[in-house]
Short mmCIF file of C-alpha atoms in Angstrom, two decimals:
data_model
loop_
_atom_site.label_atom_id
_atom_site.label_comp_id
_atom_site.label_asym_id
_atom_site.label_seq_id
_atom_site.Cartn_x
_atom_site.Cartn_y
_atom_site.Cartn_z
CA SER A 137 -30.98 23.74 28.18
CA TYR A 138 -32.38 20.45 29.68
CA GLU A 139 -30.62 18.99 32.70
CA LEU A 140 -30.59 15.66 34.42
CA THR A 141 -29.73 15.60 38.02
CA GLN A 142 -28.19 12.49 40.04
CA PRO A 143 -27.13 12.16 43.51
CA PRO A 144 -23.25 12.35 43.61
CA SER A 145 -23.04 8.95 45.50
CA VAL A 146 -24.91 6.15 46.76
CA SER A 147 -23.79 3.46 49.22
CA VAL A 148 -25.04 0.16 49.66
CA SER A 149 -24.15 -3.28 51.43
CA PRO A 150 -23.63 -6.50 49.44
CA GLY A 151 -26.74 -8.18 48.86
CA GLN A 152 -28.92 -5.15 49.46
CA THR A 153 -30.89 -2.97 47.02
CA ALA A 154 -29.26 0.21 45.44
CA SER A 155 -31.56 2.89 43.96
CA ILE A 156 -30.02 5.61 41.77
CA THR A 157 -32.44 8.46 40.93
CA CYS A 158 -32.24 10.70 37.55
CA SER A 159 -34.47 13.84 37.95
CA GLY A 160 -35.55 16.00 35.00
CA ASP A 161 -38.50 18.19 33.82
CA LYS A 162 -41.18 15.84 32.72
CA LEU A 163 -38.72 13.18 32.42
CA GLY A 164 -41.38 10.57 32.49
CA ASP A 165 -42.54 11.72 29.11
CA LYS A 166 -39.05 10.83 27.78
CA TYR A 167 -37.11 7.56 27.18
CA VAL A 168 -34.22 7.15 29.66
CA SER A 169 -31.19 4.77 29.18
CA TRP A 170 -28.54 3.96 31.96
CA TYR A 171 -24.86 3.20 31.62
CA GLN A 172 -22.19 1.79 33.93
CA GLN A 173 -18.78 2.95 34.02
CA LYS A 174 -15.92 1.35 35.89
CA PRO A 175 -12.66 3.14 36.43
CA GLY A 176 -10.45 3.24 33.33
CA GLN A 177 -13.25 1.65 31.21
CA SER A 178 -15.82 2.73 28.59
CA PRO A 179 -19.56 3.01 29.69
CA VAL A 180 -21.60 0.03 29.31
CA LEU A 181 -25.35 0.16 28.52
CA VAL A 182 -27.37 -1.59 31.28
CA ILE A 183 -30.93 -0.12 30.52
CA TYR A 184 -32.57 1.47 27.66
CA ASP A 185 -36.23 2.67 26.83
CA ASP A 186 -36.68 3.06 30.54
CA THR A 187 -36.92 -0.63 31.44
CA LYS A 188 -35.36 -2.92 28.98
CA ARG A 189 -32.17 -4.64 29.58
CA PRO A 190 -29.55 -5.62 26.79
CA SER A 191 -28.52 -9.10 26.43
CA GLY A 192 -25.81 -9.93 28.84
CA ILE A 193 -27.06 -7.68 31.59
CA PRO A 194 -27.95 -9.36 34.71
CA GLU A 195 -31.49 -9.43 35.85
CA ARG A 196 -30.71 -7.59 39.06
CA PHE A 197 -30.43 -4.32 37.12
CA SER A 198 -34.11 -2.87 36.48
CA GLY A 199 -35.28 0.60 35.55
CA SER A 200 -38.51 2.72 35.96
CA ASN A 201 -39.47 6.09 34.89
CA SER A 202 -42.38 8.13 35.89
CA GLY A 203 -43.21 11.93 36.70
CA ASN A 204 -39.94 13.79 36.88
CA THR A 205 -37.83 10.94 38.04
CA ALA A 206 -36.21 7.84 36.45
CA THR A 207 -34.73 5.21 38.87
CA LEU A 208 -32.16 2.55 38.15
CA THR A 209 -32.45 -0.29 40.72
CA ILE A 210 -29.83 -2.82 41.49
CA SER A 211 -31.07 -5.82 43.50
CA GLY A 212 -28.86 -8.14 45.38
CA THR A 213 -25.94 -5.78 44.76
CA GLN A 214 -22.57 -7.43 44.47
CA ALA A 215 -18.97 -6.03 44.84
CA MET A 216 -18.62 -6.00 41.03
CA ASP A 217 -21.46 -3.59 40.59
CA GLU A 218 -19.28 -0.83 42.24
CA ALA A 219 -19.00 1.99 39.52
CA ASP A 220 -20.22 5.35 38.18
CA PHE A 221 -23.77 5.24 36.62
CA TYR A 222 -25.12 7.95 34.20
CA CYS A 223 -28.67 8.34 33.02
CA GLN A 224 -29.31 9.68 29.39
CA ALA A 225 -32.25 10.92 27.61
CA TRP A 226 -33.21 13.39 24.60
CA GLY A 227 -33.37 16.86 25.97
CA SER A 228 -35.00 19.85 24.18
CA SER A 229 -32.37 19.91 21.31
CA ALA A 230 -29.59 17.43 22.30
CA GLU A 231 -28.81 14.10 23.95
CA VAL A 232 -28.29 14.79 27.66
CA PHE A 233 -26.37 12.64 30.24
CA GLY A 234 -26.95 12.99 34.01
CA THR A 235 -24.39 14.24 36.30
CA GLY A 236 -23.44 10.88 37.43
CA THR A 237 -23.71 8.78 40.57
CA LYS A 238 -20.80 6.78 42.19
CA VAL A 239 -21.97 3.59 43.73
CA THR A 240 -20.00 2.34 46.65
CA VAL A 241 -20.56 -1.28 47.86
CA LEU A 242 -19.42 -1.33 51.47
CA GLN B 70 -18.78 -8.91 17.74
CA LEU B 71 -18.88 -5.25 16.88
CA GLN B 72 -15.64 -3.24 17.82
CA LEU B 73 -15.05 0.33 17.57
CA GLN B 74 -11.51 1.78 17.79
CA GLU B 75 -10.70 5.44 18.05
CA SER B 76 -7.54 6.90 16.71
CA GLY B 77 -6.01 10.17 16.13
CA SER B 78 -3.74 12.86 17.56
CA GLY B 79 -3.51 12.79 21.37
CA LEU B 80 -2.11 16.23 21.70
CA VAL B 81 -3.67 19.29 19.92
CA LYS B 82 -2.36 22.72 20.10
CA PRO B 83 -4.91 25.69 21.25
CA SER B 84 -6.86 27.09 18.25
CA GLN B 85 -6.08 24.09 16.10
CA THR B 86 -8.36 21.42 14.88
CA LEU B 87 -8.97 18.06 16.73
CA SER B 88 -9.31 15.12 14.30
CA LEU B 89 -10.26 11.60 15.42
CA THR B 90 -11.45 8.43 13.42
CA CYS B 91 -13.34 5.74 14.71
CA ALA B 92 -12.83 2.31 12.94
CA VAL B 93 -15.71 -0.22 12.96
CA SER B 94 -14.98 -3.87 12.64
CA GLY B 95 -17.07 -7.05 13.11
CA GLY B 96 -19.96 -5.28 11.14
CA SER B 97 -20.50 -2.96 8.21
CA ILE B 98 -21.17 0.60 9.27
CA SER B 99 -23.73 0.84 6.56
CA SER B 100 -25.83 -2.05 7.68
CA GLY B 101 -28.69 -2.45 10.12
CA GLY B 102 -29.83 1.24 9.87
CA TYR B 103 -27.74 2.40 12.77
CA SER B 104 -26.39 5.69 13.47
CA TRP B 105 -23.14 6.61 15.04
CA SER B 106 -21.95 9.14 17.47
CA TRP B 107 -19.21 10.93 19.42
CA ILE B 108 -19.15 11.39 23.19
CA ARG B 109 -16.43 12.91 25.42
CA GLN B 110 -15.58 13.05 28.98
CA PRO B 111 -13.24 15.55 30.62
CA PRO B 112 -10.85 13.91 33.10
CA GLY B 113 -12.68 13.19 36.50
CA LYS B 114 -15.98 14.65 34.90
CA GLY B 115 -19.06 13.41 33.52
CA LEU B 116 -20.20 12.40 29.76
CA GLU B 117 -21.12 14.90 27.11
CA TRP B 118 -22.76 13.99 23.81
CA ILE B 119 -21.08 15.79 20.76
CA GLY B 120 -23.21 14.64 17.62
CA TYR B 121 -24.67 12.13 15.36
CA ILE B 122 -24.20 11.02 11.76
CA TYR B 123 -27.46 9.11 10.84
CA HIS B 124 -27.69 5.96 8.64
CA SER B 125 -28.73 8.51 5.85
CA GLY B 126 -25.38 10.37 6.21
CA ASN B 127 -27.18 13.55 7.74
CA THR B 128 -25.67 14.98 10.80
CA TYR B 129 -26.94 16.46 13.91
CA TYR B 130 -24.71 18.29 16.51
CA ASN B 131 -24.85 19.23 20.18
CA PRO B 132 -25.96 23.15 19.85
CA SER B 133 -23.30 24.02 22.32
CA LEU B 134 -20.58 22.64 19.97
CA LYS B 135 -22.31 22.93 16.67
CA SER B 136 -20.30 25.87 15.24
CA ARG B 137 -17.09 23.86 15.64
CA VAL B 138 -18.03 20.11 15.02
CA THR B 139 -17.96 18.22 11.86
CA ILE B 140 -18.76 14.43 11.71
CA SER B 141 -18.41 12.52 8.60
CA VAL B 142 -18.38 8.92 7.53
CA ASP B 143 -16.18 7.12 5.05
CA ARG B 144 -18.18 3.80 4.23
CA SER B 145 -15.45 2.42 1.95
CA LYS B 146 -13.19 2.26 5.01
CA ASN B 147 -15.95 1.43 7.36
CA GLN B 148 -15.14 4.36 9.75
CA PHE B 149 -16.36 7.80 10.71
CA SER B 150 -14.60 10.81 11.89
CA LEU B 151 -14.79 13.91 14.15
CA ASN B 152 -13.37 17.20 13.55
CA LEU B 153 -13.42 19.98 16.22
CA SER B 154 -12.03 23.25 15.42
CA SER B 155 -10.64 26.21 17.38
CA VAL B 156 -10.07 24.00 20.47
CA THR B 157 -9.12 25.08 23.88
CA ALA B 158 -7.95 23.50 27.08
CA ALA B 159 -11.77 22.97 27.86
CA ASP B 160 -11.74 20.50 24.90
CA THR B 161 -9.32 18.17 26.79
CA ALA B 162 -11.24 14.87 27.40
CA VAL B 163 -11.46 11.15 26.59
CA TYR B 164 -13.36 10.94 23.32
CA TYR B 165 -15.55 7.99 22.49
CA CYS B 166 -17.18 6.88 19.49
CA ALA B 167 -20.31 4.62 19.81
CA ARG B 168 -22.97 3.05 17.75
CA VAL B 169 -26.52 4.23 18.29
CA THR B 170 -29.75 2.14 18.22
CA SER B 171 -33.14 3.98 17.91
CA SER B 172 -36.79 2.80 18.75
CA GLY B 173 -38.09 6.26 17.66
CA SER B 174 -37.29 9.80 17.04
CA TYR B 175 -36.48 10.59 20.62
CA SER B 176 -35.32 7.18 21.96
CA ASN B 177 -31.77 6.61 21.21
CA TRP B 178 -29.35 4.62 23.23
CA PHE B 179 -25.59 3.84 22.77
CA ASP B 180 -25.06 0.10 22.87
CA SER B 181 -21.51 -0.25 21.67
CA TRP B 182 -18.51 1.97 22.66
CA GLY B 183 -14.99 2.28 21.80
CA GLN B 184 -12.19 2.17 24.44
CA GLY B 185 -11.82 5.95 24.18
CA THR B 186 -8.85 8.05 23.45
CA LEU B 187 -7.49 10.88 25.36
CA VAL B 188 -7.10 14.24 23.71
CA THR B 189 -5.07 16.91 25.42
CA VAL B 190 -5.16 20.47 24.31
CA SER B 191 -1.97 22.14 25.07
CA SER B 192 0.75 24.27 23.67
#
């Protein structure tokens, strides 16, 4: 079955840039979405179709996807961005979520 | 504004059937060509997709759960439902319902989520 692998954790200082990777076989040929989940809350869509931001999502969130890796970038990270992040794409026969990355703003 | 609300039994005995309903408000479940989905998250773990019910009423399930899952829609009540049979402790999770938007056959994203409901499988 198809797998999406993310680093377990990423640490970033306030105001700096956080990059979260999502790796999968030929992932660049697929469409990737990203979700932010804060403790005790439901996930929130922050990027879809690799690079598009839903209305209401700050411009500091951006996405890219090429080769075997998709990347979610948070520019000018704020304390409120501390959360778990999950990538998602269609695998060979099912929707697949990544393993998840905890972003800590130090 | 679209809102989704899960409801159902929070405690299910092993081997029994888990049944949940997602009530949709702020919009019609039949409009816009949207599909609808269930997703679950075991405590402290990641997200797992369960299945879709498409605007057409057709369904598609995660192959890992396909033999035990049924998703259905009641358009008159503006809600859709999940049944998961023969549950075990491994099915203990927070269950979310979500709206699905698509830009193509293999481009789907979950743009509105319910608050989630914890289902515990235990005798």
